[in-house]
C-alpha atoms as one frame of an Amber mdcrd trajectory, in Angstrom:
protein
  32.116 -39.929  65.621  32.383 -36.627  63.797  29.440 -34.322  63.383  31.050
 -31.835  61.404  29.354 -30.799  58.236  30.466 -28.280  55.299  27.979 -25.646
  54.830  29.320 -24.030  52.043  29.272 -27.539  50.198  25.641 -28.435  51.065
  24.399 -25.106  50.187  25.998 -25.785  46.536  24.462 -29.366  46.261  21.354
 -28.474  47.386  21.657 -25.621  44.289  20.759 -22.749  46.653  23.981 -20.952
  45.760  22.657 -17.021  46.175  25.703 -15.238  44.490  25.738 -14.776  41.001
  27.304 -13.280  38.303  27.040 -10.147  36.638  25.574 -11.417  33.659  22.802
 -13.697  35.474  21.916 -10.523  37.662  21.311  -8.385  34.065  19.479 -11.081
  32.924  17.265 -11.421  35.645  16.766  -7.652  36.103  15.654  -7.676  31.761
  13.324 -10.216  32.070  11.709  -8.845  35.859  11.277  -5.555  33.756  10.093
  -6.783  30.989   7.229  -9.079  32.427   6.648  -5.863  34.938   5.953  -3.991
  31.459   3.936  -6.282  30.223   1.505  -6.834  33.413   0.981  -3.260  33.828
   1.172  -1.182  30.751   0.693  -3.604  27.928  -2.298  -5.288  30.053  -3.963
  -1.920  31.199  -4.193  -1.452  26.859  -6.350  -4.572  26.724  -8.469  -4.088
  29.364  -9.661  -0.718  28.321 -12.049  -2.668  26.226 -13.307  -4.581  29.575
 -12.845  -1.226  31.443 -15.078   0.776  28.508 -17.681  -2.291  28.552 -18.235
  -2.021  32.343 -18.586   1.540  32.369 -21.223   1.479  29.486 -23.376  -1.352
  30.508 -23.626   0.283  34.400 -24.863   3.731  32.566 -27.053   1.987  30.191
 -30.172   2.685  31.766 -29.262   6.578  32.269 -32.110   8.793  30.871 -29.839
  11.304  28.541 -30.525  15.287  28.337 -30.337  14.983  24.359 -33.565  14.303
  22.026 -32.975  11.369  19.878 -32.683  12.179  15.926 -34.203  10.539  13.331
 -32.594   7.224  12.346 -32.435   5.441   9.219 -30.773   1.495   9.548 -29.299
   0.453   6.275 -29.253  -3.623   5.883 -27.071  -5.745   3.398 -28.847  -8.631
   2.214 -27.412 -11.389  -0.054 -29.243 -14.053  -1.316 -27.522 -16.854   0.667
 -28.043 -15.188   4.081 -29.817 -16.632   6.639 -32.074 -14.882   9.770 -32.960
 -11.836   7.779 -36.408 -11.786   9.135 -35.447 -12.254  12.724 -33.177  -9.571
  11.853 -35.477  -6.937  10.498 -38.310  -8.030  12.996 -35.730  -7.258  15.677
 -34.941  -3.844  14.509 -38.581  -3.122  13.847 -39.397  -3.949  17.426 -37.033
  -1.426  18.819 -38.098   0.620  21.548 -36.561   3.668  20.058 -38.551   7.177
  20.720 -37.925   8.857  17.644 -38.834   7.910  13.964 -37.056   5.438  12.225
 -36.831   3.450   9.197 -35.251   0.390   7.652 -33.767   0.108   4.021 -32.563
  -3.620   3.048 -30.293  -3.580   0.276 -30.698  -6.595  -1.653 -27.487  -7.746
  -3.108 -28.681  -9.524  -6.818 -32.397  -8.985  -6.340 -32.828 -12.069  -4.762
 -36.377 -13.468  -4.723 -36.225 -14.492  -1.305 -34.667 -11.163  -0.284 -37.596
  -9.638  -1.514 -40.605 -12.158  -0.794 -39.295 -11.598   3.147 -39.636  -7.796
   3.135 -42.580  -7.924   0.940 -44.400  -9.591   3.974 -42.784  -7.620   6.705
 -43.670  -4.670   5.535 -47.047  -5.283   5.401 -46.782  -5.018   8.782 -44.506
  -2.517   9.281 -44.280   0.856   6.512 -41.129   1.776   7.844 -39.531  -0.713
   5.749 -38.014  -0.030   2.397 -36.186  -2.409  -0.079 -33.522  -1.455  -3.022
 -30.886  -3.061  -4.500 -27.416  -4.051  -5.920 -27.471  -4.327  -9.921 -26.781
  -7.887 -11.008 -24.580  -6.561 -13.397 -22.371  -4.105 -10.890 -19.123  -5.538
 -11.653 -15.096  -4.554 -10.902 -16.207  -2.585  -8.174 -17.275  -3.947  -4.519
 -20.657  -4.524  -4.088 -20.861  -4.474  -0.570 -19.576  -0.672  -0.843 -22.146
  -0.447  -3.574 -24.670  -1.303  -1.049 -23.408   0.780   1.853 -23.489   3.718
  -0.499 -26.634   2.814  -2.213 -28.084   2.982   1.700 -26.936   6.151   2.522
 -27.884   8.381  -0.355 -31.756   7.030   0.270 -31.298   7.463   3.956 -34.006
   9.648   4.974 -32.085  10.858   8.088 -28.831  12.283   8.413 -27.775   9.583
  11.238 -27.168   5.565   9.133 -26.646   3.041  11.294 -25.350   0.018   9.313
 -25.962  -3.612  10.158 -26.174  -7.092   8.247 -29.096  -9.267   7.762 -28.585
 -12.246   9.813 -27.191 -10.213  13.344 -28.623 -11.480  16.350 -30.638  -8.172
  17.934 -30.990  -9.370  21.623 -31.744  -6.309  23.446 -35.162  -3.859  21.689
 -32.670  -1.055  23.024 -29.799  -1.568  21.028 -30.690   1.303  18.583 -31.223
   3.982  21.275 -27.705   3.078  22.431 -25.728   2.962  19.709 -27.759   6.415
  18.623 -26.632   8.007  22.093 -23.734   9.429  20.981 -24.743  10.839  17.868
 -27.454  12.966  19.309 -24.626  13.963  21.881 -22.703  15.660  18.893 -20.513
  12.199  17.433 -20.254  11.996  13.618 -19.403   8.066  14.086 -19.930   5.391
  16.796 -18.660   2.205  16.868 -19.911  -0.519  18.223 -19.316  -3.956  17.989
 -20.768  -7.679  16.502 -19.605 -10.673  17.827 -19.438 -14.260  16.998 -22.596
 -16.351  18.379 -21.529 -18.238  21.227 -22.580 -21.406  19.857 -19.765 -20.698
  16.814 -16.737 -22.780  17.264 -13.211 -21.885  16.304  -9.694 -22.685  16.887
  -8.277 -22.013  20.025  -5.637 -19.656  17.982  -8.282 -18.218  15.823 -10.683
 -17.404  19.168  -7.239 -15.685  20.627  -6.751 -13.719  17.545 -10.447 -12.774
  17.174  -9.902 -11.200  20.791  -6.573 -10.090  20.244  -7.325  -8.002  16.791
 -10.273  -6.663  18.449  -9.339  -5.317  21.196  -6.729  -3.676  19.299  -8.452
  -1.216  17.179 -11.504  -0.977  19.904  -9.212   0.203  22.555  -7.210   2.577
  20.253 -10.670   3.935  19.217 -10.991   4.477  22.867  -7.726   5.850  23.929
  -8.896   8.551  20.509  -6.899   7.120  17.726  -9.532   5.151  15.406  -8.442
   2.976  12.716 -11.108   0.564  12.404 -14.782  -0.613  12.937 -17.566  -3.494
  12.745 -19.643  -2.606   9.720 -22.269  -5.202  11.446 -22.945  -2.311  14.407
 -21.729   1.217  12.990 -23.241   4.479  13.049 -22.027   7.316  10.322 -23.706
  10.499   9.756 -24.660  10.938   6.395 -23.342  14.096   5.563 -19.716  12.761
   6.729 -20.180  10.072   4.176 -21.002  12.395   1.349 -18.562  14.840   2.501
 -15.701  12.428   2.294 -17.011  10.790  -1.228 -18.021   7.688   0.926 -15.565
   4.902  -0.459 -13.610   6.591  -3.592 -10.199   6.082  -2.357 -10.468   2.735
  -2.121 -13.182   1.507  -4.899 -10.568  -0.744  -6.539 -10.925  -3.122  -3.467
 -13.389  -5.664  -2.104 -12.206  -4.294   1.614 -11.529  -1.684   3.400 -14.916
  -0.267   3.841 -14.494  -0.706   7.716 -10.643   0.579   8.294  -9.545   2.805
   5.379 -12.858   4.900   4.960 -12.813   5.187   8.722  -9.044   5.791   9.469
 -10.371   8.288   6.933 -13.283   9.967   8.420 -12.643   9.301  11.928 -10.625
  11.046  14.839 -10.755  11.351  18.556 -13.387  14.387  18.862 -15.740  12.938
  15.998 -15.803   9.340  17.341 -17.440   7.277  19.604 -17.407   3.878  21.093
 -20.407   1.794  22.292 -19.810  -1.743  24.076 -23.131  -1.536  26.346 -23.776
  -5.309  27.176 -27.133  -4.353  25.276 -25.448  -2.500  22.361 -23.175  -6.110
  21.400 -24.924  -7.558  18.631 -24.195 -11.660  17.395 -23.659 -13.471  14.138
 -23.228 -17.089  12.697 -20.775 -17.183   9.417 -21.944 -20.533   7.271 -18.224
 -21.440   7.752 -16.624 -19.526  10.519 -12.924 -21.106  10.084 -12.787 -20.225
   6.517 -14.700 -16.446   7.204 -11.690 -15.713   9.812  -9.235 -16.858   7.360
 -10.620 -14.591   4.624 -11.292 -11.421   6.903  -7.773 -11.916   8.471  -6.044
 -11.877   5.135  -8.578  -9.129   3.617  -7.374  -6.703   6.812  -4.141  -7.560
   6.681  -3.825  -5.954   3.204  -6.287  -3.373   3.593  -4.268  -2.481   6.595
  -1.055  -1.968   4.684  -2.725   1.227   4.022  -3.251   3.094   7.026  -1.394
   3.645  10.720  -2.481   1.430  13.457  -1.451   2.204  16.490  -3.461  -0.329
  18.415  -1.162  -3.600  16.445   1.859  -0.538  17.559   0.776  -1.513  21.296
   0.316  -5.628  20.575   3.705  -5.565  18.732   4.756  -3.927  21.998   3.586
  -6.872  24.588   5.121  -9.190  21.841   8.408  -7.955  21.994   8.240  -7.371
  25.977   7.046 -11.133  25.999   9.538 -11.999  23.536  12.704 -10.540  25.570
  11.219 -11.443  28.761  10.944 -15.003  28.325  14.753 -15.533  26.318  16.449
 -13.494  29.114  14.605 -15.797  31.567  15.255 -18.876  30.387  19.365 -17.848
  29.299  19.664 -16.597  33.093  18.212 -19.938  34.599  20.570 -21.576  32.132
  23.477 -19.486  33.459  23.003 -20.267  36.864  23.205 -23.493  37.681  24.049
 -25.476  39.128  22.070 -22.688  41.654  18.603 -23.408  41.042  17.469 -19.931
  42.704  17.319 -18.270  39.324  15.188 -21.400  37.686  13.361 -20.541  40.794
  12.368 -16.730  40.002  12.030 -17.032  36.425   9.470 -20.033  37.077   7.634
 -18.126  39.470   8.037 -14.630  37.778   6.421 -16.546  34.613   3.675 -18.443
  36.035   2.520 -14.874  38.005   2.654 -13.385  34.582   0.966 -15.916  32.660
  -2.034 -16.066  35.490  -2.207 -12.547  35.343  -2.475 -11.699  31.349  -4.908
 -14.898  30.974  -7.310 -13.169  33.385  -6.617  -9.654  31.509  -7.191 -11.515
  28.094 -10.850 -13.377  29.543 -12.314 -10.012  31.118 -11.607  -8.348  27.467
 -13.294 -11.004  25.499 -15.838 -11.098  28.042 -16.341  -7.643  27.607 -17.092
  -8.016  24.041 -19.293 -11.147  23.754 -16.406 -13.624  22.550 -15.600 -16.783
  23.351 -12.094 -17.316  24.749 -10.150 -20.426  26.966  -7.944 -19.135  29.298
  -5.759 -22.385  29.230  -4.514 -21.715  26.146  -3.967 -17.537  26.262  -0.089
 -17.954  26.966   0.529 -19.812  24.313  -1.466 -18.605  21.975  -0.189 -15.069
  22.829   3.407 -16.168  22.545   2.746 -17.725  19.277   0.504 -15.038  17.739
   3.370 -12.964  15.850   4.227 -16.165  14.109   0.644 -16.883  13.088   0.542
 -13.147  11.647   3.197 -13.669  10.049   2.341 -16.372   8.543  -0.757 -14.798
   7.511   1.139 -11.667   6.158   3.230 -14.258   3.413  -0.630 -15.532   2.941
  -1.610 -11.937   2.068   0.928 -10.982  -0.132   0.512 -14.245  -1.946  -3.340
 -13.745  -2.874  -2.868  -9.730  -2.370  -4.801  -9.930  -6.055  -7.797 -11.538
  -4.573  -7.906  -8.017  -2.953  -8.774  -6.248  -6.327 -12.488  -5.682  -7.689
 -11.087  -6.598 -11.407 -10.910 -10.296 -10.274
């Protein structure tokens, strides 16, 4: 019998061929890069939020050298919310050392508005009550209210909130206030969505996605954006920068116009202190991501991100990564070492940004599956575009006349 075998053809049936062409090699060396790129500089961009969270809530029991100011808390109150005496009683409670008062701004005069802060502040003489003309019209009333808030503010340093916010810590005031005393004219800080709130998978992902964005390019000193659930403004910036008159024509951009407008890296400030991270509960939180997705998106036409720069950066790096991949696996068989790489190469990746992607939302109070981060974050350009043709179609919506 003959024993002889032919190595050279059982390497190539087995498909363990290890020379390749030119072409497969580029291919490979595109997509390692790529994926590289997007595991180290695109994910250490995300993270700064988890980074900036961890390094707050460790120093959130710090005594400071500063005395704390004089606060005055501005809250919007329409007549369909819900929780606004939790709210206030929160804020009331506060264990802040300074003076402070509260101003609700009833939106409409509301009864109920009013019957509620009528018995708190029996209570409680801190609290104070105005309020939004029925008959304000063609302009946008939550502005209207903001402003109303800060020309009766008492103190120089607003903090701005809603009624209905979940306050969970009695310290939340004395941290978000931290900074201001320290010499900042603005702090943000953030709200999110109760935990109990459900949402798409895709709409939890973008949630994360958008806010880490503008939170971490606050961070890195380029601000663009803020929460006006859990924002601090001193009051002569406001005045100084004729609070929202270059955008009074539109229902938004009362949280990223005016402060792409009064903010920059040495007058800014972000707080995400595990104590600091205040809740809410839309009525309908689908349709309240829909509408604050397409309200940014136009709003946003109007000023320079650079945090979306960075996510349209991991998009494209995910983008190339993944078609050079896949075209050099195709390419090389019947040699299934390149399938091989690429699998590997994308499974290490996709591990790697879904744990990056959970520590962020983490950091922030959101709820986010890490099963479905990959594909979410490969189809997320898609679903802003989508939501950009949305926009543009309803950009009127946008416009206090209507």
């Amino acid at each position: 019998m003959n024993f002889d075998f032919d190595f050279d053809t059982l390497t190539l049936d087995l498909g363990l061929d290890f020379v390749f062409s030119e072409t497969i090699l580029i291919l490979l060396a595109i997509s390692f890069v790529c994926l590289f790129l997007l595991i180290t500089v695109y994910r250490h961009f995300i993270t700064t939020v988890y980074r900036k969270s961890l390094n707050d809530t460790l120093n959130q029991h710090d005594p400071i050298d500063e005395e704390l100011p004089g606060v005055s808390v501005v809250v919007y109150a329409t007549p369909d919310c819900h929780g606004l005496a939790e709210t206030l009683n929160a804020i009331l409670e506060q264990e802040y050392p300074a003076e402070f008062d509260v101003t609700v701004v009833n939106d409409g005069q509301s009864d109920d508005v009013k019957d509620i802060v009528n018995l708190i502040h029996n209570a409680h003489k801190n609290l104070f009550i105005t309020f939004v003309p029925d008959d304000a019209h063609s302009l946008s009333r939550r502005k209207l209210a903001m402003t109303l808030g800060v020309k009766g503010a008492r103190h120089d340093c607003v903090v701005f909130t809603n009624a209905g916010v979940q306050i969970e810590s009695k310290r939340w005031l004395e941290l978000m206030v931290r900074p201001y005393a320290a010499g900042k004219e603005v702090v943000i800080g953030y709200c999110a969505l109760d935990p109990y709130t459900r949402l798409s998978s895709m709409q939890a992902f973008d949630r994360v996605a958008t806010s880490s964005a503008y939170l971490g390019s606050a961070i890195n000193g380029s601000p663009y954006r803020a929460n006006n659930n859990n924002l601090v403004i001193s009051k002569k910036t406001f005045l100084a920068n004729n609070g929202f008159s270059r955008s009074l024509n539109l229902h938004g951009g009362d949280d990223d116009i005016f402060i792409s407008e009064i903010c920059n890296k040495h007058n800014t400030a972000v707080v995400l202190a595990s104590e600091a991270i205040l809740y809410f509960s839309p009525n309908n939180p689908g349709k309240y991501h829909r509408n604050d997705k397409k309200s940014h998106i136009f709003t946003g036409r109007r000023i320079f991100k650079s945090g979306n720069m960075m996510m349209s950066f991991g998009s494209w790096l995910r983008f190339i990564g993944i078609i050079t991949g896949i075209a050099a696996a195709i390419l090389g068989l019947p040699s299934i070492i390149p399938a091989l790489w690429v699998a590997a190469t994308f499974i290490f990746t996709a591990v790697v940004m879904s744990i990056a992607w959970s520590k962020s939302a983490m950091a922030i109070g959101e709820q986010l599956s890490s099963f479905g981060v990959t594909f979410n974050a490969i189809f997320r350009p898609l679903y802003n575009f989508y939501y950009s043709i949305i926009s543009f179609a309803t950009s009127r919506q946008n416009y206090t006349w209507n």
